[in-house]
mmCIF file of C-alpha atoms in Angstrom:
data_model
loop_
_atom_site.group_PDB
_atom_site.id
_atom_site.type_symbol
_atom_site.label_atom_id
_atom_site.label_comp_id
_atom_site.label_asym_id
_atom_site.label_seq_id
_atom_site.Cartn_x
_atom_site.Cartn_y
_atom_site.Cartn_z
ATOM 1 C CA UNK A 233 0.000 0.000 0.000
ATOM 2 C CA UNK A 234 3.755 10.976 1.489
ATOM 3 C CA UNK A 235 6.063 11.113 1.444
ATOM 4 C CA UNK A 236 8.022 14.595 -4.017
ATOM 5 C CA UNK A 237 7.528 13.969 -7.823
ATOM 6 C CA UNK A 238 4.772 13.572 -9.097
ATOM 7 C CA UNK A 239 4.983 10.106 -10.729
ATOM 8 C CA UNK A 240 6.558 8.461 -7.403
ATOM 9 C CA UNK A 241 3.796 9.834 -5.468
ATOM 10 C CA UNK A 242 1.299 8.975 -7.619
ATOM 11 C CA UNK A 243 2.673 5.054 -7.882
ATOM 12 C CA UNK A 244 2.646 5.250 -4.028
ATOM 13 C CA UNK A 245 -0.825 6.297 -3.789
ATOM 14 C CA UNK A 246 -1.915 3.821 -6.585
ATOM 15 C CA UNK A 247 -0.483 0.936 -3.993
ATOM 16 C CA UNK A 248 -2.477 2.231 -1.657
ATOM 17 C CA UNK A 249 0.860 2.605 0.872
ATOM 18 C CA UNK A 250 1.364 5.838 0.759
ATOM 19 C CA UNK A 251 0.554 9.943 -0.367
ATOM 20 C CA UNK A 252 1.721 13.201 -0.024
ATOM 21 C CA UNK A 253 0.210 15.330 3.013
ATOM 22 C CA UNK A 254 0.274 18.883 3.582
ATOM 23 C CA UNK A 255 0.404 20.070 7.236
ATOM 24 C CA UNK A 256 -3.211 21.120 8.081
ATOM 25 C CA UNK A 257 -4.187 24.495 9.382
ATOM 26 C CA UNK A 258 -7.253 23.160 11.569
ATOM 27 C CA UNK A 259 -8.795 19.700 12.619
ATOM 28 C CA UNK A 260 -11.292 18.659 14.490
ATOM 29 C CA UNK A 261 -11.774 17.153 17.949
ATOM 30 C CA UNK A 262 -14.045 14.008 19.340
ATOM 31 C CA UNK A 263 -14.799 13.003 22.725
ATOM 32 C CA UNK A 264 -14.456 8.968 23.301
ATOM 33 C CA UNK A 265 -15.331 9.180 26.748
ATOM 34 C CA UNK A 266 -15.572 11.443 29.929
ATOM 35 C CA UNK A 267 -12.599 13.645 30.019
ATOM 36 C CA UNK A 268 -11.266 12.778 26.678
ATOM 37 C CA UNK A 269 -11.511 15.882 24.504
ATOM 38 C CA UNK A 270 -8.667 17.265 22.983
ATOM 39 C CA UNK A 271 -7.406 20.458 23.869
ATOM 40 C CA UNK A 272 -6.686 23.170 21.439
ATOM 41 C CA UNK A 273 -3.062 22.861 22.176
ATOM 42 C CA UNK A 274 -3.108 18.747 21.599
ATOM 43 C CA UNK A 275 -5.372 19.200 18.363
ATOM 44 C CA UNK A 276 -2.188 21.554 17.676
ATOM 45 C CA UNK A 277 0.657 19.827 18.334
ATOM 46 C CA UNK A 278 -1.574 16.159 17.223
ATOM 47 C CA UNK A 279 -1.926 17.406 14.056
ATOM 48 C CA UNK A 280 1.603 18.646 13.229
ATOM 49 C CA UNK A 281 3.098 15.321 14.784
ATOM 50 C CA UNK A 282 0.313 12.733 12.214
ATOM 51 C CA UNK A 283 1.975 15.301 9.452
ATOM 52 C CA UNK A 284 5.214 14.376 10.497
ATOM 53 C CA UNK A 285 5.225 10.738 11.170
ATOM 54 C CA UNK A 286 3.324 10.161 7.813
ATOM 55 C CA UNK A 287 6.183 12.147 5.364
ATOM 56 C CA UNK A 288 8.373 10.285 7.334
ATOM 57 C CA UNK A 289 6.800 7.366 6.798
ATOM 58 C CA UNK A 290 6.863 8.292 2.752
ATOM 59 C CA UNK A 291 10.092 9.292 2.546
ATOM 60 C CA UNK A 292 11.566 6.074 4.272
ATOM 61 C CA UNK A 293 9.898 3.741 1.803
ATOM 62 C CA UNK A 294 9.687 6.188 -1.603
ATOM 63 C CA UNK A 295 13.526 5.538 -2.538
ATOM 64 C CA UNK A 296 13.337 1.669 -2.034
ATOM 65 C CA UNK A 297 9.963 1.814 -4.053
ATOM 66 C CA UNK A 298 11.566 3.725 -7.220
ATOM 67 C CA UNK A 299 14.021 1.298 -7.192
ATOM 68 C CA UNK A 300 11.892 -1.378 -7.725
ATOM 69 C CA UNK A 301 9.513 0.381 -9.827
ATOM 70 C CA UNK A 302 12.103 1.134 -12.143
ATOM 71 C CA UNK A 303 13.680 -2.602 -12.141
ATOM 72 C CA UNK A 304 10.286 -4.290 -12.744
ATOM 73 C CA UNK A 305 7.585 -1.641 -13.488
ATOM 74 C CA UNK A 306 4.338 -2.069 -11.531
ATOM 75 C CA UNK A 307 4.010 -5.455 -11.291
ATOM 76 C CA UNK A 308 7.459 -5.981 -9.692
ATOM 77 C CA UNK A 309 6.403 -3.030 -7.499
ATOM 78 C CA UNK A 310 3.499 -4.731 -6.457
ATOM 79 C CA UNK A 311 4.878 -8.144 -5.082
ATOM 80 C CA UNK A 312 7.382 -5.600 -3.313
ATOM 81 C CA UNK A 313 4.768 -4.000 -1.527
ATOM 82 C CA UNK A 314 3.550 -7.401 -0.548
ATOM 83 C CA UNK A 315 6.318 -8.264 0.952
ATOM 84 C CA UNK A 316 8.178 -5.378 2.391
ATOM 85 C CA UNK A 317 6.197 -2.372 3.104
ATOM 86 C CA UNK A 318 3.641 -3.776 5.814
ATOM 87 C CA UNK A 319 7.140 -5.092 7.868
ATOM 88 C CA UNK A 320 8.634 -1.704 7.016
ATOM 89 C CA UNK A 321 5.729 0.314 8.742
ATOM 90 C CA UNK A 322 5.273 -1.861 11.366
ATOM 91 C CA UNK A 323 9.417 -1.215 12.311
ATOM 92 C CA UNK A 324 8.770 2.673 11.615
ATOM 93 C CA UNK A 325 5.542 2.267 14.251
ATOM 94 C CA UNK A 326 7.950 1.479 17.105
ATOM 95 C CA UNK A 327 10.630 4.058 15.909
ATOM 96 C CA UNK A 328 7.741 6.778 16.427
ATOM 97 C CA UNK A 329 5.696 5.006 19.165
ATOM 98 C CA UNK A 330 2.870 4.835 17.016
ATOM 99 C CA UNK A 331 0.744 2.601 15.284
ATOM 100 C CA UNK A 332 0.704 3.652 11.526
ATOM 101 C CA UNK A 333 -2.031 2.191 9.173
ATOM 102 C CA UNK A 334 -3.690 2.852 6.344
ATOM 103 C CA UNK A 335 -7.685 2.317 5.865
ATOM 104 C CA UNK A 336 -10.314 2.230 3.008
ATOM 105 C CA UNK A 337 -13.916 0.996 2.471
ATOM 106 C CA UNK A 338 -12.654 -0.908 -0.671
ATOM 107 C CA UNK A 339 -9.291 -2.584 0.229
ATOM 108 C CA UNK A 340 -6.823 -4.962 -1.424
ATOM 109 C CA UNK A 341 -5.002 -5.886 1.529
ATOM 110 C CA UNK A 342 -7.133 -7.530 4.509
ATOM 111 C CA UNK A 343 -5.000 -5.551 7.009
ATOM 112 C CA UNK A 344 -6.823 -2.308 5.175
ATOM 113 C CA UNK A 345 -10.022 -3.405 6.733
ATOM 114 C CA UNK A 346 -11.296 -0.340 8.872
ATOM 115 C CA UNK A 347 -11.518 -0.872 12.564
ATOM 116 C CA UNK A 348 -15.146 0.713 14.123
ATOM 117 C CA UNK A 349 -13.156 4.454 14.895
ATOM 118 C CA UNK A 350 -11.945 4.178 11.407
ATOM 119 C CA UNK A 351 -15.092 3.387 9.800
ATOM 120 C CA UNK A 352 -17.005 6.266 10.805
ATOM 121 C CA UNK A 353 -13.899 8.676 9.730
ATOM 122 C CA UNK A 354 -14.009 7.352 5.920
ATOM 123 C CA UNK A 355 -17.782 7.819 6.336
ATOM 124 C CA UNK A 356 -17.562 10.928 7.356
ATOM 125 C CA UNK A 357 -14.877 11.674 4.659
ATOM 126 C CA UNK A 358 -16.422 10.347 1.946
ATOM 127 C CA UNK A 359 -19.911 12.800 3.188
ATOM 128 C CA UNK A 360 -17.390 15.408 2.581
ATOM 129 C CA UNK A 361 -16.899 14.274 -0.954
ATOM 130 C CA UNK A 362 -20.468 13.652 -1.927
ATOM 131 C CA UNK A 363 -21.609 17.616 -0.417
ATOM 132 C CA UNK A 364 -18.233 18.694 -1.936
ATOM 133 C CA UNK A 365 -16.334 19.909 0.527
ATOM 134 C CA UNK A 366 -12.599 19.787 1.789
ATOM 135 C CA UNK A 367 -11.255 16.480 2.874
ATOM 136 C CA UNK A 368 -8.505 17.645 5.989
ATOM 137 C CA UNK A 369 -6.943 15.850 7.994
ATOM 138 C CA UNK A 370 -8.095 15.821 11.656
ATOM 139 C CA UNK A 371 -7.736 14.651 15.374
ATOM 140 C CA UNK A 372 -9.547 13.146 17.442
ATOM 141 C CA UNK A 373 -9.563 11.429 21.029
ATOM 142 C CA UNK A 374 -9.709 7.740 21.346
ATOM 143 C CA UNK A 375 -9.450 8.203 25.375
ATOM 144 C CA UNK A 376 -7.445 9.908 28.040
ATOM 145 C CA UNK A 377 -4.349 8.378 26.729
ATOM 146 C CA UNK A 378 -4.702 8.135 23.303
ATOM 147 C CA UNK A 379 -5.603 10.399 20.079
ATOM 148 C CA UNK A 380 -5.941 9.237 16.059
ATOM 149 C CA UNK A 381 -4.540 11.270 13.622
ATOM 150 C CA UNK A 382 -6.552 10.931 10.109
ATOM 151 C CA UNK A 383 -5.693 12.144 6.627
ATOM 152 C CA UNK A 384 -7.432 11.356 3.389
ATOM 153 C CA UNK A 385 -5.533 9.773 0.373
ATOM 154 C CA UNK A 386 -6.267 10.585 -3.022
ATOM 155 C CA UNK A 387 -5.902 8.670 -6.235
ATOM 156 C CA UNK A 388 -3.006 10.094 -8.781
ATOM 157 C CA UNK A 389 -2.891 9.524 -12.011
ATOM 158 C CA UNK A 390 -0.079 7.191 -11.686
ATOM 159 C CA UNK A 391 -2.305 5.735 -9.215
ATOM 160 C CA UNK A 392 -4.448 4.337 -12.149
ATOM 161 C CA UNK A 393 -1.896 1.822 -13.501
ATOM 162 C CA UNK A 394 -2.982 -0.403 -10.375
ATOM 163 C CA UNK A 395 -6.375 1.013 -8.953
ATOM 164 C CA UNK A 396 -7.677 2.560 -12.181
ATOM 165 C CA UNK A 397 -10.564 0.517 -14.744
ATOM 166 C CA UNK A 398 -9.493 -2.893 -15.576
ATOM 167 C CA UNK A 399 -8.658 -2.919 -19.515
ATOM 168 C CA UNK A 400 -8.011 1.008 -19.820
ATOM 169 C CA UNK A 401 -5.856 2.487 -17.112
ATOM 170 C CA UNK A 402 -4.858 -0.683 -15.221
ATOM 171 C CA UNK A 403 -3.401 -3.484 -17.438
ATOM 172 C CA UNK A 404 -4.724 -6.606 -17.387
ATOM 173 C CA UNK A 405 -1.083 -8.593 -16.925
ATOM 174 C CA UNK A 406 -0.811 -6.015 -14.476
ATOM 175 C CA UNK A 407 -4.046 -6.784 -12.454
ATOM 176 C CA UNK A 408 -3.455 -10.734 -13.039
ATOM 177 C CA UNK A 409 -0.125 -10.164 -10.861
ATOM 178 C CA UNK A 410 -2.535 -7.998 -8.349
ATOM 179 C CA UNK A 411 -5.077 -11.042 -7.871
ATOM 180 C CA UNK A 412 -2.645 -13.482 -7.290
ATOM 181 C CA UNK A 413 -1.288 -11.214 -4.114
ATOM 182 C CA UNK A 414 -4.377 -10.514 -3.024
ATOM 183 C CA UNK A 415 -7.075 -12.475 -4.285
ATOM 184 C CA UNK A 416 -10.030 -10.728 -2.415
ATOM 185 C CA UNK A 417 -9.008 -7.356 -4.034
ATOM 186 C CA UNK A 418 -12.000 -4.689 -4.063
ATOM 187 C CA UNK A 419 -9.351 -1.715 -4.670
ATOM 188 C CA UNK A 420 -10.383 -0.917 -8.553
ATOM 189 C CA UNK A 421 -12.332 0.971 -10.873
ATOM 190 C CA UNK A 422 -10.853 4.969 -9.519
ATOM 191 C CA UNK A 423 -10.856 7.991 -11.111
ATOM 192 C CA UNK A 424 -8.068 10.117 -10.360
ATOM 193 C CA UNK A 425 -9.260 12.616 -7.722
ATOM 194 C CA UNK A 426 -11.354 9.218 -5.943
ATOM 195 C CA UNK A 427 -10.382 9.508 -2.550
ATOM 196 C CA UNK A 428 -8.714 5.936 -2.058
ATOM 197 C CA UNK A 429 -8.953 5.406 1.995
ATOM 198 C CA UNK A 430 -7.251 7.025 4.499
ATOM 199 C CA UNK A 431 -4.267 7.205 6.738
ATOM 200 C CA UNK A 432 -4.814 6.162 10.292
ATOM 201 C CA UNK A 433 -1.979 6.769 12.946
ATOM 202 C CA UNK A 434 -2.197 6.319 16.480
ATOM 203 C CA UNK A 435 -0.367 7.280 19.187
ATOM 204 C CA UNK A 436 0.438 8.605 23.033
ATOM 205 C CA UNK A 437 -1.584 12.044 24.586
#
């Protein structure tokens, strides 16, 4: 599955790992329980550290990525993803004492699936879509000791050549490599612009 050119973003978004974030200039803040709101100074500093632990995140995996996009091409890129990047985040979770993920309400990877929390963020992003408004990223409280960082993740056009329509922007030897990875695959049939899922990262008040 931001962390900056345009096609290496674009391929990172299109295996639903990674995209580029911009630092947001507000968020917004949910109760989980009694005493659990965020303070403006946590929604703050929350939303400047998700920023930072997801281009980190990017720029960790982008050069290893180009390298094997440009050895293979996507399929080669693909069965890299499959076997390096979830390991790879997972080791970059402990460096930042967080727990990075990425979510969507169509995944290809099972370990996609939204949790309940998650859920009713991509809802609420994808409300944001259909009345056409922003998509920002946000923070909110899980409970007094923990807070979720959200930001949305957009399809690229380089995202296409493995999310786009089967037989016009996503090959079909590509997509046959794609099946046998993940055989359960809903992740298809974008438009660039689709908002793809989301990232999810939690960590410490």
């Amino acid at each position: 599955m931001k962390w900056k050119t345009t096609s290496l973003l674009g391929l990172f978004s299109l295996l639903f790992l990674f995209t580029c974030q911009n630092r947001p200039a507000s968020g917004e803040n949910a109760s989980a329980g009694q005493g659990a709101a965020l303070t403006p100074e946590e929604q703050e500093a929350f939303l400047a550290k998700g920023a930072d632990i997801t281009s980190a995140t990017f720029s960790a995996l982008s050069g290893r990525l180009r390298s094997a996009l440009q050895q293979e091409g996507v399929a080669g890129a693909v069965q890299y993803c499959n076997l390096v990047a979830y390991p790879l985040v997972d080791s970059l979770s402990q460096a930042h004492n967080a727990t990075i993920r990425r979510a969507s309400l169509k995944v290809r990877n099972p370990k996609d699936k939204p949790t309940s929390a998650e859920l009713a963020v991509l809802e609420e992003y994808h409300a944001h879509v259909k009345a056409g408004e922003p998509l920002l990223p946000m923070v909110k409280a899980i409970d007094g000791s923990r807070a979720a960082y959200y930001a949305p993740i957009l399809i690229q056009e380089a995202c296409l050549q493995c999310h786009g329509k089967l037989g016009e922007t996503l090959k079909e030897e590509d997509y046959a490599v794609i099946e046998k990875l993940y055989p359960e695959d809903e992740a298809v049939g974008y438009q660039a612009g689709d908002l793809r899922g989301m990232w999810s990262v939690t960590f410490q008040r």
